JSON list of C-alpha atoms in Angstrom, two decimals:
[
{"chain": "A", "resi": 1, "resn": "GLN", "atom": "CA", "xyz": [25.18, 26.15, 15.97]},
{"chain": "A", "resi": 2, "resn": "VAL", "atom": "CA", "xyz": [22.23, 27.36, 18.01]},
{"chain": "A", "resi": 3, "resn": "GLN", "atom": "CA", "xyz": [21.51, 26.67, 21.66]},
{"chain": "A", "resi": 4, "resn": "LEU", "atom": "CA", "xyz": [17.86, 26.74, 22.75]},
{"chain": "A", "resi": 5, "resn": "VAL", "atom": "CA", "xyz": [17.00, 27.14, 26.42]},
{"chain": "A", "resi": 6, "resn": "GLU", "atom": "CA", "xyz": [13.44, 26.61, 27.61]},
{"chain": "A", "resi": 7, "resn": "SER", "atom": "CA", "xyz": [11.99, 27.99, 30.82]},
{"chain": "A", "resi": 8, "resn": "GLY", "atom": "CA", "xyz": [8.64, 28.51, 32.49]},
{"chain": "A", "resi": 9, "resn": "GLY", "atom": "CA", "xyz": [7.58, 24.94, 33.09]},
{"chain": "A", "resi": 10, "resn": "GLY", "atom": "CA", "xyz": [6.20, 23.72, 36.39]},
{"chain": "A", "resi": 11, "resn": "LEU", "atom": "CA", "xyz": [3.13, 22.46, 38.19]},
{"chain": "A", "resi": 12, "resn": "VAL", "atom": "CA", "xyz": [-0.22, 24.05, 37.39]},
{"chain": "A", "resi": 13, "resn": "GLN", "atom": "CA", "xyz": [-3.79, 23.18, 38.26]},
{"chain": "A", "resi": 14, "resn": "GLU", "atom": "CA", "xyz": [-6.30, 22.12, 35.65]},
{"chain": "A", "resi": 15, "resn": "GLY", "atom": "CA", "xyz": [-7.84, 25.19, 34.07]},
{"chain": "A", "resi": 16, "resn": "GLY", "atom": "CA", "xyz": [-4.86, 27.34, 34.91]},
{"chain": "A", "resi": 17, "resn": "SER", "atom": "CA", "xyz": [-2.29, 29.07, 32.73]},
{"chain": "A", "resi": 18, "resn": "LEU", "atom": "CA", "xyz": [1.42, 28.87, 32.09]},
{"chain": "A", "resi": 19, "resn": "ARG", "atom": "CA", "xyz": [3.84, 30.60, 29.73]},
{"chain": "A", "resi": 20, "resn": "LEU", "atom": "CA", "xyz": [6.86, 28.85, 28.33]},
{"chain": "A", "resi": 21, "resn": "SER", "atom": "CA", "xyz": [9.82, 30.71, 26.89]},
{"chain": "A", "resi": 22, "resn": "CYS", "atom": "CA", "xyz": [12.61, 29.57, 24.60]},
{"chain": "A", "resi": 23, "resn": "ALA", "atom": "CA", "xyz": [15.68, 31.74, 24.27]},
{"chain": "A", "resi": 24, "resn": "ALA", "atom": "CA", "xyz": [18.01, 31.18, 21.34]},
{"chain": "A", "resi": 25, "resn": "SER", "atom": "CA", "xyz": [21.74, 31.83, 21.49]},
{"chain": "A", "resi": 26, "resn": "ARG", "atom": "CA", "xyz": [21.77, 33.64, 18.17]},
{"chain": "A", "resi": 27, "resn": "THR", "atom": "CA", "xyz": [19.53, 35.67, 15.92]},
{"chain": "A", "resi": 28, "resn": "ILE", "atom": "CA", "xyz": [16.46, 33.78, 14.82]},
{"chain": "A", "resi": 29, "resn": "GLY", "atom": "CA", "xyz": [14.90, 36.67, 12.91]},
{"chain": "A", "resi": 30, "resn": "SER", "atom": "CA", "xyz": [14.08, 35.79, 9.36]},
{"chain": "A", "resi": 31, "resn": "ILE", "atom": "CA", "xyz": [16.12, 32.59, 9.39]},
{"chain": "A", "resi": 32, "resn": "PHE", "atom": "CA", "xyz": [14.32, 30.05, 11.48]},
{"chain": "A", "resi": 33, "resn": "THR", "atom": "CA", "xyz": [10.94, 28.44, 11.72]},
{"chain": "A", "resi": 34, "resn": "MET", "atom": "CA", "xyz": [10.34, 27.75, 15.39]},
{"chain": "A", "resi": 35, "resn": "ALA", "atom": "CA", "xyz": [8.10, 25.28, 17.14]},
{"chain": "A", "resi": 36, "resn": "TRP", "atom": "CA", "xyz": [7.09, 23.65, 20.40]},
{"chain": "A", "resi": 37, "resn": "TYR", "atom": "CA", "xyz": [6.88, 19.89, 20.70]},
{"chain": "A", "resi": 38, "resn": "ARG", "atom": "CA", "xyz": [5.90, 17.80, 23.69]},
{"chain": "A", "resi": 39, "resn": "GLN", "atom": "CA", "xyz": [6.42, 14.24, 24.84]},
{"chain": "A", "resi": 40, "resn": "ALA", "atom": "CA", "xyz": [4.35, 12.55, 27.50]},
{"chain": "A", "resi": 41, "resn": "PRO", "atom": "CA", "xyz": [5.54, 9.38, 29.26]},
{"chain": "A", "resi": 42, "resn": "GLY", "atom": "CA", "xyz": [5.19, 6.37, 27.00]},
{"chain": "A", "resi": 43, "resn": "LYS", "atom": "CA", "xyz": [4.15, 8.47, 24.02]},
{"chain": "A", "resi": 44, "resn": "GLN", "atom": "CA", "xyz": [5.85, 9.80, 20.91]},
{"chain": "A", "resi": 45, "resn": "ARG", "atom": "CA", "xyz": [6.98, 13.36, 20.65]},
{"chain": "A", "resi": 46, "resn": "GLU", "atom": "CA", "xyz": [4.31, 15.45, 18.98]},
{"chain": "A", "resi": 47, "resn": "LEU", "atom": "CA", "xyz": [4.08, 18.90, 17.46]},
{"chain": "A", "resi": 48, "resn": "VAL", "atom": "CA", "xyz": [2.16, 21.37, 19.61]},
{"chain": "A", "resi": 49, "resn": "ALA", "atom": "CA", "xyz": [2.55, 24.62, 17.69]},
{"chain": "A", "resi": 50, "resn": "ALA", "atom": "CA", "xyz": [4.79, 26.18, 15.08]},
{"chain": "A", "resi": 51, "resn": "ILE", "atom": "CA", "xyz": [5.48, 29.70, 13.83]},
{"chain": "A", "resi": 52, "resn": "SER", "atom": "CA", "xyz": [7.11, 30.50, 10.53]},
{"chain": "A", "resi": 53, "resn": "ARG", "atom": "CA", "xyz": [9.64, 33.20, 9.76]},
{"chain": "A", "resi": 54, "resn": "GLY", "atom": "CA", "xyz": [6.78, 35.38, 8.58]},
{"chain": "A", "resi": 55, "resn": "GLY", "atom": "CA", "xyz": [4.66, 34.75, 11.65]},
{"chain": "A", "resi": 56, "resn": "THR", "atom": "CA", "xyz": [2.24, 32.17, 10.25]},
{"chain": "A", "resi": 57, "resn": "THR", "atom": "CA", "xyz": [1.15, 29.81, 13.00]},
{"chain": "A", "resi": 58, "resn": "ASN", "atom": "CA", "xyz": [-0.31, 26.35, 13.16]},
{"chain": "A", "resi": 59, "resn": "TYR", "atom": "CA", "xyz": [-1.46, 24.23, 16.08]},
{"chain": "A", "resi": 60, "resn": "ALA", "atom": "CA", "xyz": [-2.26, 20.68, 17.01]},
{"chain": "A", "resi": 61, "resn": "ASP", "atom": "CA", "xyz": [-6.01, 20.16, 17.15]},
{"chain": "A", "resi": 62, "resn": "SER", "atom": "CA", "xyz": [-5.77, 19.28, 20.83]},
{"chain": "A", "resi": 63, "resn": "VAL", "atom": "CA", "xyz": [-4.50, 22.75, 21.77]},
{"chain": "A", "resi": 64, "resn": "LYS", "atom": "CA", "xyz": [-6.31, 25.01, 19.29]},
{"chain": "A", "resi": 65, "resn": "GLY", "atom": "CA", "xyz": [-8.07, 27.83, 21.07]},
{"chain": "A", "resi": 66, "resn": "ARG", "atom": "CA", "xyz": [-6.09, 27.26, 24.28]},
{"chain": "A", "resi": 67, "resn": "PHE", "atom": "CA", "xyz": [-2.42, 27.71, 23.37]},
{"chain": "A", "resi": 68, "resn": "THR", "atom": "CA", "xyz": [-0.76, 30.59, 21.54]},
{"chain": "A", "resi": 69, "resn": "ILE", "atom": "CA", "xyz": [2.71, 30.58, 20.03]},
{"chain": "A", "resi": 70, "resn": "SER", "atom": "CA", "xyz": [4.52, 33.86, 19.43]},
{"chain": "A", "resi": 71, "resn": "ARG", "atom": "CA", "xyz": [8.00, 35.09, 18.67]},
{"chain": "A", "resi": 72, "resn": "ASP", "atom": "CA", "xyz": [10.02, 38.17, 19.55]},
{"chain": "A", "resi": 73, "resn": "ASN", "atom": "CA", "xyz": [12.83, 38.32, 17.02]},
{"chain": "A", "resi": 74, "resn": "ALA", "atom": "CA", "xyz": [14.46, 41.26, 18.80]},
{"chain": "A", "resi": 75, "resn": "LYS", "atom": "CA", "xyz": [14.89, 39.06, 21.89]},
{"chain": "A", "resi": 76, "resn": "ASN", "atom": "CA", "xyz": [15.60, 35.86, 19.94]},
{"chain": "A", "resi": 77, "resn": "THR", "atom": "CA", "xyz": [12.83, 34.26, 21.94]},
{"chain": "A", "resi": 78, "resn": "ILE", "atom": "CA", "xyz": [9.63, 32.37, 21.30]},
{"chain": "A", "resi": 79, "resn": "TYR", "atom": "CA", "xyz": [6.79, 31.79, 23.71]},
{"chain": "A", "resi": 80, "resn": "LEU", "atom": "CA", "xyz": [3.98, 29.35, 24.29]},
{"chain": "A", "resi": 81, "resn": "GLU", "atom": "CA", "xyz": [1.04, 30.78, 26.19]},
{"chain": "A", "resi": 82, "resn": "MET", "atom": "CA", "xyz": [-0.93, 27.89, 27.65]},
{"chain": "A", "resi": 83, "resn": "ASN", "atom": "CA", "xyz": [-4.44, 28.60, 28.91]},
{"chain": "A", "resi": 84, "resn": "ASN", "atom": "CA", "xyz": [-7.16, 26.34, 30.28]},
{"chain": "A", "resi": 85, "resn": "VAL", "atom": "CA", "xyz": [-4.63, 23.55, 30.66]},
{"chain": "A", "resi": 86, "resn": "LYS", "atom": "CA", "xyz": [-5.75, 19.96, 31.05]},
{"chain": "A", "resi": 87, "resn": "PRO", "atom": "CA", "xyz": [-4.12, 16.91, 32.68]},
{"chain": "A", "resi": 88, "resn": "GLU", "atom": "CA", "xyz": [-3.44, 15.53, 29.19]},
{"chain": "A", "resi": 89, "resn": "ASP", "atom": "CA", "xyz": [-1.17, 18.53, 28.57]},
{"chain": "A", "resi": 90, "resn": "THR", "atom": "CA", "xyz": [1.29, 17.04, 31.05]},
{"chain": "A", "resi": 91, "resn": "ALA", "atom": "CA", "xyz": [4.55, 16.42, 29.20]},
{"chain": "A", "resi": 92, "resn": "VAL", "atom": "CA", "xyz": [8.08, 17.59, 28.64]},
{"chain": "A", "resi": 93, "resn": "TYR", "atom": "CA", "xyz": [7.90, 20.54, 26.25]},
{"chain": "A", "resi": 94, "resn": "TYR", "atom": "CA", "xyz": [10.72, 21.04, 23.79]},
{"chain": "A", "resi": 95, "resn": "CYS", "atom": "CA", "xyz": [11.67, 24.07, 21.74]},
{"chain": "A", "resi": 96, "resn": "TYR", "atom": "CA", "xyz": [12.67, 23.38, 18.13]},
{"chain": "A", "resi": 97, "resn": "ALA", "atom": "CA", "xyz": [14.30, 25.54, 15.47]},
{"chain": "A", "resi": 98, "resn": "ILE", "atom": "CA", "xyz": [14.77, 24.67, 11.84]},
{"chain": "A", "resi": 99, "resn": "ARG", "atom": "CA", "xyz": [16.29, 26.27, 8.80]},
{"chain": "A", "resi": 100, "resn": "ILE", "atom": "CA", "xyz": [17.54, 24.87, 5.52]},
{"chain": "A", "resi": 101, "resn": "GLY", "atom": "CA", "xyz": [20.22, 22.33, 6.28]},
{"chain": "A", "resi": 102, "resn": "SER", "atom": "CA", "xyz": [20.00, 22.19, 10.06]},
{"chain": "A", "resi": 103, "resn": "ASP", "atom": "CA", "xyz": [17.70, 21.89, 13.03]},
{"chain": "A", "resi": 104, "resn": "TYR", "atom": "CA", "xyz": [18.08, 22.22, 16.78]},
{"chain": "A", "resi": 105, "resn": "TRP", "atom": "CA", "xyz": [16.36, 21.08, 19.97]},
{"chain": "A", "resi": 106, "resn": "GLY", "atom": "CA", "xyz": [16.24, 22.50, 23.45]},
{"chain": "A", "resi": 107, "resn": "GLN", "atom": "CA", "xyz": [16.70, 20.35, 26.54]},
{"chain": "A", "resi": 108, "resn": "GLY", "atom": "CA", "xyz": [13.01, 20.46, 27.47]},
{"chain": "A", "resi": 109, "resn": "THR", "atom": "CA", "xyz": [10.96, 21.78, 30.35]},
{"chain": "A", "resi": 110, "resn": "GLN", "atom": "CA", "xyz": [8.48, 19.75, 32.37]},
{"chain": "A", "resi": 111, "resn": "VAL", "atom": "CA", "xyz": [4.84, 20.81, 32.54]},
{"chain": "A", "resi": 112, "resn": "THR", "atom": "CA", "xyz": [2.60, 18.97, 34.97]},
{"chain": "A", "resi": 113, "resn": "VAL", "atom": "CA", "xyz": [-1.12, 19.64, 35.17]},
{"chain": "A", "resi": 114, "resn": "SER", "atom": "CA", "xyz": [-2.91, 18.45, 38.29]},
{"chain": "A", "resi": 115, "resn": "SER", "atom": "CA", "xyz": [-6.61, 17.66, 38.33]}
]
């Protein structure tokens, strides 16, 4: 079992920056692929960014060039650096971890972008 705890959400102005963190309760190292998802009111949850065990990243088209996902295996933590945020980035952001046979979700952190 793995607990994921997100932090760093809040209110930010359009064009501003925010960094989300997700701390895992156990070693993520070479075991897990990690990702950030988000869900806006009335919309389906969508993938924002993912990072593989080897560090390969991929992003939703809507955030490419603005968001950066990274991982620090020594701290069992992943990050989402959000730059030049837009009102449409407003959502609850969820941390996600997956390995063969199991996956885990965090409780989510709210990000609100004001125009």
